[in-house]
XYZ file of C-alpha atoms in Angstrom:
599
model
C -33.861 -21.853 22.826
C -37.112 -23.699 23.392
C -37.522 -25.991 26.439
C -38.706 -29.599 26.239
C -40.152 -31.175 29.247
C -39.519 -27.829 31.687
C -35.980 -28.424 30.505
C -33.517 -25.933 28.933
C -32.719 -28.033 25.039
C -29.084 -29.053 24.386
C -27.354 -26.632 22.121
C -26.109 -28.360 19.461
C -22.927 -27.510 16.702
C -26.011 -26.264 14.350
C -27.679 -24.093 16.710
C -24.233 -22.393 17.725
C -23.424 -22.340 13.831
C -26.648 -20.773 13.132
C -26.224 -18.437 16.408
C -22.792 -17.262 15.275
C -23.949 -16.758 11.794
C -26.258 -14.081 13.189
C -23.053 -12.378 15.068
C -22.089 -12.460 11.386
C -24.792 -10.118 10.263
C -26.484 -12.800 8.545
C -29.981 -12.000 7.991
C -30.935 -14.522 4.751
C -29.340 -18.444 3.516
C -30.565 -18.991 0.243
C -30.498 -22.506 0.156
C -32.580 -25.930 -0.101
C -33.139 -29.046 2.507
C -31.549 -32.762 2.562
C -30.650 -35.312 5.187
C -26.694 -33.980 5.081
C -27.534 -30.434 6.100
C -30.871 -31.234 8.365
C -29.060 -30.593 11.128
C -28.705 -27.019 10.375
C -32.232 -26.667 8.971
C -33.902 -27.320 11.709
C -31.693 -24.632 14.072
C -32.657 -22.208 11.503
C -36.302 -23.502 11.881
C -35.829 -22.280 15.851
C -34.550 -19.301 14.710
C -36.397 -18.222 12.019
C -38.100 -15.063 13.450
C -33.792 -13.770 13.106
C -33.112 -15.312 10.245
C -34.526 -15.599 7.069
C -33.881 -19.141 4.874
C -34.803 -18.742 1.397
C -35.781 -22.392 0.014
C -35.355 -22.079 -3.796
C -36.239 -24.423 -6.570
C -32.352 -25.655 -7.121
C -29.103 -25.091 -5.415
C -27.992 -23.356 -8.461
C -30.383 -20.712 -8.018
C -29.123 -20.497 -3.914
C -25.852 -19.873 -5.004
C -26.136 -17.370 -7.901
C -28.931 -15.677 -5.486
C -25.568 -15.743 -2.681
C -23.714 -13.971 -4.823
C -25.707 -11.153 -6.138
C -26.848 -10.480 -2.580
C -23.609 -9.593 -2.265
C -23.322 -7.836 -5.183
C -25.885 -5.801 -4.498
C -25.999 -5.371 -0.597
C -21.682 -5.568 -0.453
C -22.349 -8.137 2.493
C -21.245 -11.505 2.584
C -23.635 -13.940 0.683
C -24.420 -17.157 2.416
C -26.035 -20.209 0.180
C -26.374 -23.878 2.208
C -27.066 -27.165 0.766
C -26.932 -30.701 1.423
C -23.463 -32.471 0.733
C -23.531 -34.832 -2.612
C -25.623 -33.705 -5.216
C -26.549 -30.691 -3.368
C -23.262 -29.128 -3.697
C -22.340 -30.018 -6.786
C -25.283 -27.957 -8.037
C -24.201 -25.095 -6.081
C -20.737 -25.157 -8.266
C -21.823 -23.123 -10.636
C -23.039 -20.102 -8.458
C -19.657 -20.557 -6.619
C -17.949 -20.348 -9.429
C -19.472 -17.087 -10.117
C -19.133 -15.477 -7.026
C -14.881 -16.357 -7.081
C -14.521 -14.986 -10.896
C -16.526 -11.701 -10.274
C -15.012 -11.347 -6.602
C -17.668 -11.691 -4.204
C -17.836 -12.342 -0.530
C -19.873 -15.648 -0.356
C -19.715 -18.401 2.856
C -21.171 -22.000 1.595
C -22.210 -24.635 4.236
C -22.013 -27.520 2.843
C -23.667 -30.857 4.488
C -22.431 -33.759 4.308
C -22.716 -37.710 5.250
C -22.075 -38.294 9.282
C -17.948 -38.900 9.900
C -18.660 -42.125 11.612
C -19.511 -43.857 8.102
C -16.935 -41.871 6.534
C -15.251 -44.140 3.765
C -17.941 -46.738 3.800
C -19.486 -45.805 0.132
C -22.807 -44.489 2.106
C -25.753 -42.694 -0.468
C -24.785 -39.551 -1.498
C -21.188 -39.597 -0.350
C -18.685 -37.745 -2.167
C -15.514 -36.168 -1.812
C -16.662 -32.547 -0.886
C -13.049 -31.342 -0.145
C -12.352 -32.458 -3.372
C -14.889 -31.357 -5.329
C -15.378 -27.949 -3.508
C -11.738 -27.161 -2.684
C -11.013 -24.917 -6.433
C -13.576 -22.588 -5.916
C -13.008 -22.692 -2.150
C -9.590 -21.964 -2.743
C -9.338 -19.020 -0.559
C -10.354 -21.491 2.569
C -12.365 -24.929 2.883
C -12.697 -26.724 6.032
C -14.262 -29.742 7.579
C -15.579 -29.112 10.638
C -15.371 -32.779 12.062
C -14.861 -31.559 16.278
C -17.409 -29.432 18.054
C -14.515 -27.264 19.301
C -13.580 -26.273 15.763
C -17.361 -24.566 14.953
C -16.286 -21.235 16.258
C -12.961 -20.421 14.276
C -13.935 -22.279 11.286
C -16.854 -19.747 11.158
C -15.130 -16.458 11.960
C -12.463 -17.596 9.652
C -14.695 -18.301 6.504
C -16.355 -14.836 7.125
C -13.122 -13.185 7.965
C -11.322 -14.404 4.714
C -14.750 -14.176 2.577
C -14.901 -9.861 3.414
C -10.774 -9.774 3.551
C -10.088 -11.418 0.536
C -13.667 -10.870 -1.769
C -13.528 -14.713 -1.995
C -15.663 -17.778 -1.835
C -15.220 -20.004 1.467
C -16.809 -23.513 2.528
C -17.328 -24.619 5.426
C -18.428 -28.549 5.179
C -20.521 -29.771 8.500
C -21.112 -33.761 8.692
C -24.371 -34.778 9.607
C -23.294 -36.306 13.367
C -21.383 -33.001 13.818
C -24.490 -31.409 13.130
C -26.171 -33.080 16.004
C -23.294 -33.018 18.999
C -23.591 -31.190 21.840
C -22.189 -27.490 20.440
C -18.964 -26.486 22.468
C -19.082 -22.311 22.156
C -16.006 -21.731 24.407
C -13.453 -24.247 23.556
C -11.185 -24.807 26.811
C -8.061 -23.015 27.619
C -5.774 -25.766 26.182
C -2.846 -26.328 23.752
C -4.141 -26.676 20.054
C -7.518 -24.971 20.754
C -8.371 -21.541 18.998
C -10.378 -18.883 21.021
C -11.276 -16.504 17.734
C -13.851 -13.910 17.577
C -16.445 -11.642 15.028
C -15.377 -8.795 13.372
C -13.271 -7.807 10.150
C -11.224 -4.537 9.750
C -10.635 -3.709 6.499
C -7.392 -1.274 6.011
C -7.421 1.955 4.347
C -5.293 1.141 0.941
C -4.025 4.234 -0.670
C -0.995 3.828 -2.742
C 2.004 5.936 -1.582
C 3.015 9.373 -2.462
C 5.767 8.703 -4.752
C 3.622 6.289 -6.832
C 0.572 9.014 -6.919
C 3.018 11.582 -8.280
C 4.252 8.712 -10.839
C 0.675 8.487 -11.886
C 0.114 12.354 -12.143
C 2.365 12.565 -13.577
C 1.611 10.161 -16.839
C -2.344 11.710 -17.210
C -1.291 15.251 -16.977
C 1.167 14.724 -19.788
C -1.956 12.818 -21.969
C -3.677 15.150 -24.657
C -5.709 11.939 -25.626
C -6.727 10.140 -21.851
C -9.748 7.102 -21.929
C -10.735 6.368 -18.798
C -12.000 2.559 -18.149
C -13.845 1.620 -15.260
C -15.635 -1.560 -13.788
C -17.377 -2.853 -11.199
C -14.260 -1.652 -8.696
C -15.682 2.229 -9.123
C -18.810 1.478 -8.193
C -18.565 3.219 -4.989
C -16.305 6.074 -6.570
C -18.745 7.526 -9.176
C -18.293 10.837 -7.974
C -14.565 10.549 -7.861
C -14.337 9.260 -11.609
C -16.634 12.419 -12.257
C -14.359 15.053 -10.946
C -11.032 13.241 -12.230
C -12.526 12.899 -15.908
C -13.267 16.452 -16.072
C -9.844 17.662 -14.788
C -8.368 15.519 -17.422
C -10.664 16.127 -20.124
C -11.425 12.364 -20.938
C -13.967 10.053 -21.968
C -15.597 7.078 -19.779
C -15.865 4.104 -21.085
C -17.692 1.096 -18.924
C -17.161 -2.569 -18.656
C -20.322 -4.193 -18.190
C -19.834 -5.061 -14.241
C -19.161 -1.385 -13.993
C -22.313 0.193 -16.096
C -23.960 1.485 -12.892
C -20.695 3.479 -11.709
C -21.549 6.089 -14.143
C -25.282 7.679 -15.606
C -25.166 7.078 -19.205
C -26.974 10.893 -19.052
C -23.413 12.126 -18.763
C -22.404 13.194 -22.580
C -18.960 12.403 -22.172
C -19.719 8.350 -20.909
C -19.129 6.965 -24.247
C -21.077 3.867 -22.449
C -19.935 -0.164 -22.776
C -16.612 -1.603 -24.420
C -15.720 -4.495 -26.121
C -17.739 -7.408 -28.005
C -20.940 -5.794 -26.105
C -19.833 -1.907 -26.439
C -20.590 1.035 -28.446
C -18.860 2.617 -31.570
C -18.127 5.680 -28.807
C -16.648 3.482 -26.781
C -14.513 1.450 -29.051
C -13.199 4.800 -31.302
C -11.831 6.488 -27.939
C -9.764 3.174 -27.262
C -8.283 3.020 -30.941
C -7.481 7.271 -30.644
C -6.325 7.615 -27.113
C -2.994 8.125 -25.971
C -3.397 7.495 -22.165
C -5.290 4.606 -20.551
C -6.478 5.241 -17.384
C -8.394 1.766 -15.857
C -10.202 2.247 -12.451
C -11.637 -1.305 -10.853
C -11.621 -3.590 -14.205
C -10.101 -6.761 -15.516
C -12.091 -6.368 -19.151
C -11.274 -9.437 -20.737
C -11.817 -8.284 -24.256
C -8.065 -7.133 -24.610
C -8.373 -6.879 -28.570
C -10.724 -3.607 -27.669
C -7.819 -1.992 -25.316
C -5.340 0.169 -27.620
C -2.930 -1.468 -29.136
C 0.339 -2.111 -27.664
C 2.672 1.029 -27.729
C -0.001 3.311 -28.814
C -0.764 4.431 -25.092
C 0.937 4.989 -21.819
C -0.879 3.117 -18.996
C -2.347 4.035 -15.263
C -4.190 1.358 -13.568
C -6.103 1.575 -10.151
C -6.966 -1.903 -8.273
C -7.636 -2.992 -4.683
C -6.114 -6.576 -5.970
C -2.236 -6.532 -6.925
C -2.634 -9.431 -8.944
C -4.981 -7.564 -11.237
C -2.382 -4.883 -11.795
C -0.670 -4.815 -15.172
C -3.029 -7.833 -16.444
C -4.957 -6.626 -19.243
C -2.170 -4.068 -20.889
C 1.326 -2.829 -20.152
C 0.750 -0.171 -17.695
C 3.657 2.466 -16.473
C 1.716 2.916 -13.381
C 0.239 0.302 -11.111
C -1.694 1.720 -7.963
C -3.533 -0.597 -5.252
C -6.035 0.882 -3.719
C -9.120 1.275 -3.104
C -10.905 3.210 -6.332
C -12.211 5.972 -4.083
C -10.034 6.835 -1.745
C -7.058 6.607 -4.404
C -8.631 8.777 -6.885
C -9.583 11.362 -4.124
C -4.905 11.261 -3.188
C -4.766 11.154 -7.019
C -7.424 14.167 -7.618
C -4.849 17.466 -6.441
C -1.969 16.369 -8.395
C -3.997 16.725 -11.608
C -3.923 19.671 -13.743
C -7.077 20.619 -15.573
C -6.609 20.656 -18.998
C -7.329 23.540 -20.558
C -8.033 22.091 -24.627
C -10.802 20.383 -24.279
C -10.739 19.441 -28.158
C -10.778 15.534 -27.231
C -13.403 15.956 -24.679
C -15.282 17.545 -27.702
C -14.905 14.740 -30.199
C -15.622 12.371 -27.204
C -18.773 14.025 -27.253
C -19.855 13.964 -30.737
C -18.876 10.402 -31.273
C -21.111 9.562 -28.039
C -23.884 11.930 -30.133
C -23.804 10.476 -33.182
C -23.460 6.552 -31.134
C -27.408 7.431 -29.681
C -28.992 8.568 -33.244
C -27.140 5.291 -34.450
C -28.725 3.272 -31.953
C -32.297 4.925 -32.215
C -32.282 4.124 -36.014
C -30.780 0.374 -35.147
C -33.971 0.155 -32.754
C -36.364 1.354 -34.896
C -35.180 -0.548 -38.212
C -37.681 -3.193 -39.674
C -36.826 -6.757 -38.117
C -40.345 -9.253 -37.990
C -41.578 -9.754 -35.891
C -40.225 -7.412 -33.439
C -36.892 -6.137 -33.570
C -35.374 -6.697 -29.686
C -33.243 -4.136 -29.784
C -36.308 -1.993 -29.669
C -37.381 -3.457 -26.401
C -34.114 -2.502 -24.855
C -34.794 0.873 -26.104
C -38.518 1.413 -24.920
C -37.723 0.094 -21.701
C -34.783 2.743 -21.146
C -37.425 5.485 -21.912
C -39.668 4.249 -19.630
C -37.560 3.320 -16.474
C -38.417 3.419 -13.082
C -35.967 5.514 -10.805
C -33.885 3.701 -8.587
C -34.343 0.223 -10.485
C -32.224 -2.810 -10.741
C -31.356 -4.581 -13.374
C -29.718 -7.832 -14.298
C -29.232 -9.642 -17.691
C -28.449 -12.928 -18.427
C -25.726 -14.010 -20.223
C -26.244 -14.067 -24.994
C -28.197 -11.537 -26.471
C -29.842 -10.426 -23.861
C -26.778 -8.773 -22.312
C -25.594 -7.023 -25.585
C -29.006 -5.116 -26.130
C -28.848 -4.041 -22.173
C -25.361 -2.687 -22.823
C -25.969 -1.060 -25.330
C -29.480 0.213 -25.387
C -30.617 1.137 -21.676
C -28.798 4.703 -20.462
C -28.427 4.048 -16.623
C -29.393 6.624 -14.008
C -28.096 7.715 -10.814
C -29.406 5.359 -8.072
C -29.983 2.834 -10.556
C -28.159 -0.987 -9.974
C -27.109 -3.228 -12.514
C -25.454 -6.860 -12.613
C -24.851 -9.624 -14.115
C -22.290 -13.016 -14.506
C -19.290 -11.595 -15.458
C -16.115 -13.372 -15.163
C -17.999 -16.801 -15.264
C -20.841 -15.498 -18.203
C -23.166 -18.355 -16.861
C -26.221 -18.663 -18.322
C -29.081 -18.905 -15.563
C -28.019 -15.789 -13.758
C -30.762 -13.385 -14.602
C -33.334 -14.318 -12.479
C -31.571 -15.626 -9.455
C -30.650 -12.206 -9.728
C -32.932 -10.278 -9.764
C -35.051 -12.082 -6.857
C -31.979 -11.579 -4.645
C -31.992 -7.476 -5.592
C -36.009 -8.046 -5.057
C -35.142 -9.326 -1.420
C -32.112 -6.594 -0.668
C -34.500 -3.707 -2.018
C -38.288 -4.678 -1.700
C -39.369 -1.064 -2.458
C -37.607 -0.828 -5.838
C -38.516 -2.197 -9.054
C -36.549 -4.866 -10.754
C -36.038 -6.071 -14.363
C -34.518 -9.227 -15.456
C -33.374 -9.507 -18.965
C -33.728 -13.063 -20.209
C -33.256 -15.323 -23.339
C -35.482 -17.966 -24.133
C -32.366 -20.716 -23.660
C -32.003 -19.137 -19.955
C -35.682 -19.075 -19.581
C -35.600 -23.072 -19.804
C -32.370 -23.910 -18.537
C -33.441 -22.198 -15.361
C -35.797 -19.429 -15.111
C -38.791 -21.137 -14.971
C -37.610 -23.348 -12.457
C -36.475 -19.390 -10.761
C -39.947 -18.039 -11.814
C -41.455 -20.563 -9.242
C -39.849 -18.765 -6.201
C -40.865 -15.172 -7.965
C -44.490 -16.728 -7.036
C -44.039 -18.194 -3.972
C -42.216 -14.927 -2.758
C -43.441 -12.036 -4.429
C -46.237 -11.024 -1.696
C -43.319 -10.164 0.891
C -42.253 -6.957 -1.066
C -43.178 -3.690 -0.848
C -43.301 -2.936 -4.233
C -44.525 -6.033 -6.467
C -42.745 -4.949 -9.653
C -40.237 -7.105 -11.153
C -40.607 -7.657 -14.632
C -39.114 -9.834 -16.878
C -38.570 -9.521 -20.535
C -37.966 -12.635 -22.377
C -36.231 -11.997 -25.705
C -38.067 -15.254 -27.413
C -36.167 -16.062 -30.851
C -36.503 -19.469 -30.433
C -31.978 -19.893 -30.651
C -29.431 -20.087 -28.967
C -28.749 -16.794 -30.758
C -25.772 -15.645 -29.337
C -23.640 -18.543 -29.550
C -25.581 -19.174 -33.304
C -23.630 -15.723 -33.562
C -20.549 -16.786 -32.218
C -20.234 -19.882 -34.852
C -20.806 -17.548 -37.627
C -18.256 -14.932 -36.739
C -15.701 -16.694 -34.406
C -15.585 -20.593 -36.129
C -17.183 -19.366 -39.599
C -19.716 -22.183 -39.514
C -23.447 -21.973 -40.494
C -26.106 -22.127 -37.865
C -26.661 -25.115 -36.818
C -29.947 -25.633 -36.409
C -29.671 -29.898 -34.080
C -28.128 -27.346 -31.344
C -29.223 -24.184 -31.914
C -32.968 -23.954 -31.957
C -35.333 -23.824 -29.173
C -38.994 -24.785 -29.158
C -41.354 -21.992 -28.758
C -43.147 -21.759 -24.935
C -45.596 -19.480 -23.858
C -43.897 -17.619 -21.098
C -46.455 -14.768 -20.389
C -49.148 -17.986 -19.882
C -46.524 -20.100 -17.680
C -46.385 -16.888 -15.246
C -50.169 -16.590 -15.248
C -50.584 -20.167 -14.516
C -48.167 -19.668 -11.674
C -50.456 -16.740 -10.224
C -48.257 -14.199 -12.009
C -49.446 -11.781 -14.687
C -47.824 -11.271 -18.126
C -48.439 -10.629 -22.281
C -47.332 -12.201 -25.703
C -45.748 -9.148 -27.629
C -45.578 -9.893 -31.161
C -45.745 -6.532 -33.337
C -43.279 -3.757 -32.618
C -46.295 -1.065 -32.248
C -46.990 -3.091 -28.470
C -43.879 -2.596 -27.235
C -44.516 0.566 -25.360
C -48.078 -0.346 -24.045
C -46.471 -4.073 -22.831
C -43.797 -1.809 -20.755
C -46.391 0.466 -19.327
C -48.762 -2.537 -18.354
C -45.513 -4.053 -16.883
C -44.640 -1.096 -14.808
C -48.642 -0.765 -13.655
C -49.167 -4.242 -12.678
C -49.812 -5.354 -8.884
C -47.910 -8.378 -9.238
C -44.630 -9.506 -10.999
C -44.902 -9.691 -14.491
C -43.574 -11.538 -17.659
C -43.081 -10.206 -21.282
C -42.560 -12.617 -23.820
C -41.337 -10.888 -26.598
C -41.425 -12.932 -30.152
C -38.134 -11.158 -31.536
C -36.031 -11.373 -34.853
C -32.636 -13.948 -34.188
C -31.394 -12.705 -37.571
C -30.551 -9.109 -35.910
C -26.811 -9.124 -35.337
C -24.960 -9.527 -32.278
C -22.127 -7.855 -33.422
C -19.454 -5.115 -32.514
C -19.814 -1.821 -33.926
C -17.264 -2.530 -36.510
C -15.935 -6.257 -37.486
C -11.922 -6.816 -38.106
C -11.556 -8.497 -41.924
C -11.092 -12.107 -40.193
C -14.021 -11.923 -38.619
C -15.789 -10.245 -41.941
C -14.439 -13.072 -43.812
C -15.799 -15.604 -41.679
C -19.127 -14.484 -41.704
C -18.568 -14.455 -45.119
C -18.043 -18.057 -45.335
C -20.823 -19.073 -42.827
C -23.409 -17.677 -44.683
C -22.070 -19.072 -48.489
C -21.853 -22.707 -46.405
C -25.412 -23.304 -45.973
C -26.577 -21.166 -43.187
C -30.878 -22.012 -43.102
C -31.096 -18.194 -42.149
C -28.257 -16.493 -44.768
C -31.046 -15.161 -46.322
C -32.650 -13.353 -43.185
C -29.440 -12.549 -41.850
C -27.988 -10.109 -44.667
C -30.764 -8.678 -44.908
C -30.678 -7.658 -41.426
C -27.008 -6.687 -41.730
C -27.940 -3.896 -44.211
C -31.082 -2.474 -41.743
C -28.214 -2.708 -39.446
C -25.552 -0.558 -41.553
C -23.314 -3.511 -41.589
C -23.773 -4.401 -45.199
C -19.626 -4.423 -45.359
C -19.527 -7.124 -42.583
């Protein structure tokens, strides 16, 4: 601590919070300032040279940045705001940590105790407000002697349980003389750092159960998510024993290369025609780390026998009606699981698996390259998987944007990839991808962004790209901003889901110039608007010595649709385009470069 006039400072509750924080591991706050969190600010201003506060443009952006830290480090994510307005805005982020199961601690400030109740500026009922997504644990600290366990305990539960935690500090709190070693009385707590997390294997008997089921499947899908991400190798060696196809939910696209011919690549809404044939032929459903919402893509009821791996119990036996549930970690289970598997000798599904994943690529390639002015976008999704970096990361927002990444860009080993799941927020992509800038300065990045996200947030994100981009090793992080001036994936959803026409009072966007908002910013970037640039604007990208932004004009009339549409949805597509839809016109025609004329 620093000394003022030759005497040793007063620690204060912030300076031990800040100093136990450390004990924590905790090397970065994404955050932003105000008079309820102050306090704590300025014991991370005497600390700074340990750790590292990341002020961002809005609290939203602290949050979603908390969470893919820890997506993309696997330690806890720490955001910190002011109380009041402050942490409302870091709901959403919150929100998006607890549905996609990350570990994330928020300090919250909040309005000194001593004018508790008296209607002061800014004060709201945090507990309240905070205590849903918090669910796991929220506390007040409102005694000195409480700043230790309340700490450990947020971190504890945060790694334990994969779960948001709060921890809400008043403003005179803050300031009072910090008590690290609460005395040795009744009703005190003396905890410490430190989490052991225990080896979860499922037993024996429930392995040979298991076995059991996938040695007697001639037909076995394999599903994983973002629960196999540390098991790729394991899924490897089980699929081949078993002779099955990999399918991905989107959270788990990085736990398998897409260079593998047998990963039949995403499923559901977003997935591939692979992907979606071995669900409707299989007998045996094997799902490794996933809670893919999309249930109507699973097989149907009856028509396969189940196996489910999850390090959550409550997840077991949620999607479809599984024979047998095993909690464990992905991994380690597989590896128990891996000697009581035969190897199947016909490999006659594995072979269809094959050419369906074959025949999905030339599908795609022809998609990419169809007419669609001015630029088709599926084609940028399909340049910029030719023309990856290794080791890159990659995040998407959530429309559009997110479809053509799933379906377009084959990921690599050593490549990361993430998005919102559970939540879907729009917003995330950027956030994002500065948070996997900070966790991996030396790799490249690429953020996949729709206009709408662009001006609900990104530009507001884009701002902290260029006050923070000189820190990295490696400048690149490029972001490609799929500009079709809608709201085109919920424009989609109307037509399809609702059979409603566009409608164009809450659907369209006005047209910005993103590439000239980045240079303006002391960024670099380039207006694409004929599909013969799309390879050159990539290659510039990739070359540049600074973050860069490519604002692609694309075609909203290219459909983001499944593979194949059910009859309901055909016949509401139907009707939205016969009721007055302004684009019908551009939109069938579209369906028919698409080889969905019978949508």
């Amino acid at each position: 601590m620093g000394k003022s006039n030759g005497k040793q400072e007063q620690l204060t509750v912030a300076d031990f919070v800040v100093e136990r924080l450390e004990q924590w591991n905790v090397r970065r706050i994404f955050g932003y300032p105000g008079d309820g969190i102050n306090g704590v600010i300025g014991a991370i201003h005497r600390r700074e040279k340990r750790v590292d506060f990341i002020q961002v443009a809005h609290e939203e952006l602290a949050s979603l940045m908390a969470t893919a830290h820890a997506k993309f480090t696997g330690e806890v994510g720490v955001c910190l705001s002011t109380g009041g307005p402050g942490a409302i805005h870091l709901l959403n982020g919150l929100y998006d940590a607890k549905l996609d199961h990350q570990p994330v601690v928020a300090i919250v400030g909040q309005q000194s105790l001593a004018g508790a109740g008296g209607s002061m500026q800014q004060e709201t009922n945090l507990y309240s407000i905070l205590e849903d997504v918090g669910s796991e644990y929220i506390e007040i600290v409102a005694k000195p002697e409480q700043a230790r366990h309340v700490i450990d305990r947020a971190f504890r539960i945060a790694v334990a349980e994969r779960a948001v935690t709060v921890v809400i500090l008043p403003h005179d709190v803050q300031q009072a003389p910090a008590v690290p070693a609460p005395p040795q009385e009744h009703g005190m707590q003396h905890s410490s750092v430190g989490v052991v997390i225990p080896r979860l294997v499922p037993s024996d008997a429930e392995l040979r159960r298991a076995a059991d089921v996938l040695n007697a499947g001639k037909r076995v899908a394999i599903l994983v998510g973002q629960g196999a991400l540390g098991a790729t190798d394991d899924v490897i060696a089980v699929a081949e024993a078993l002779g099955a196809g990999v399918a991905k939910a989107l959270l788990g696209k990085a736990a398998l290369p897409d260079d593998l011919p047998w990963v039949t690549g995403s499923v559901g809404w977003l997935g591939t025609a692979a992907s979606n044939w071995m669900m409707e032929e299989c007998d045996t459903l094997f799902m490794i780390g996933t809670t893919m919402p999309y249930t109507e893509f699973l097989p149907k009821e009856g028509q396969a026998r189940g196996v489910q791996i999850d390090i959550a119990p409550k997840s077991l036996g949620l999607r479809y009606p599984m024979e047998v549930m095993l909690a464990g970690d992905s991994a380690e289970t597989l590896r128990a699981l891996l000697p009581l598997i035969t190897r199947k000798t016909d490999r006659g599904w594995r072979a269809e698996i094959e050419r369906h994943v074959a025949e999905w690529y030339t599908t795609v390639d022809e998609q990419a390259h169809a007419p669609a002015p001015p630029i088709n976008p599926q084609l940028l999704l399909w340049e910029l998987s030719r023309q990856l970096p290794d080791a890159s990361t990659l995040t998407a927002d959530s429309g559009s944007s997110a479809v053509w990444l799933a379906r377009f860009v084959k990921i690599r080993r050593g490549m990361k990839l993430s998005l919102s799941g559970g939540l879907a927020t729009m917003g995330c992509a950027l956030p994002y991808a500065l948070a996997g800038k900070f966790a991996g300065p030396d790799r490249p990045v690429i953020a996949i962004v729709g206009d709408g996200a662009m001006q609900m947030s990104g530009m507001s994100a884009l701002i902290d790209v260029a006050k923070y981009w000189k820190r990295w090793r490696d400048p690149r992080l490029v972001i490609l901003v799929l500009n079709n001036r809608d709201l085109n994936y919920v424009t989609w959803e109307q037509r399809v889901m609702e059979g409603e026409p566009k409608f164009p009072a809450s659907q369209d966007l006005p047209d910005l110039p993103y590439a000239s908002y980045a240079k303006l910013l002391g960024l670099d970037g380039i207006r694409v608007e004929r599909p013969e640039d799309v390879a050159g604007a990539w290659q510039k990208a990739f070359a540049a010595d600074r973050p860069f932004v490519i604002d692609a004009l694309v075609n909203a009339d290219v459909p983001t649709l499944p593979p194949k549409l059910e009859p309901k949805q055909k016949k509401q597509l139907a009707k939205a385009l016969d009721s007055g839809d302004p684009d019908a016109t551009g939109v069938r025609e579209q369906l028919v470069a698409q080889g969905l004329e019978g949508a």
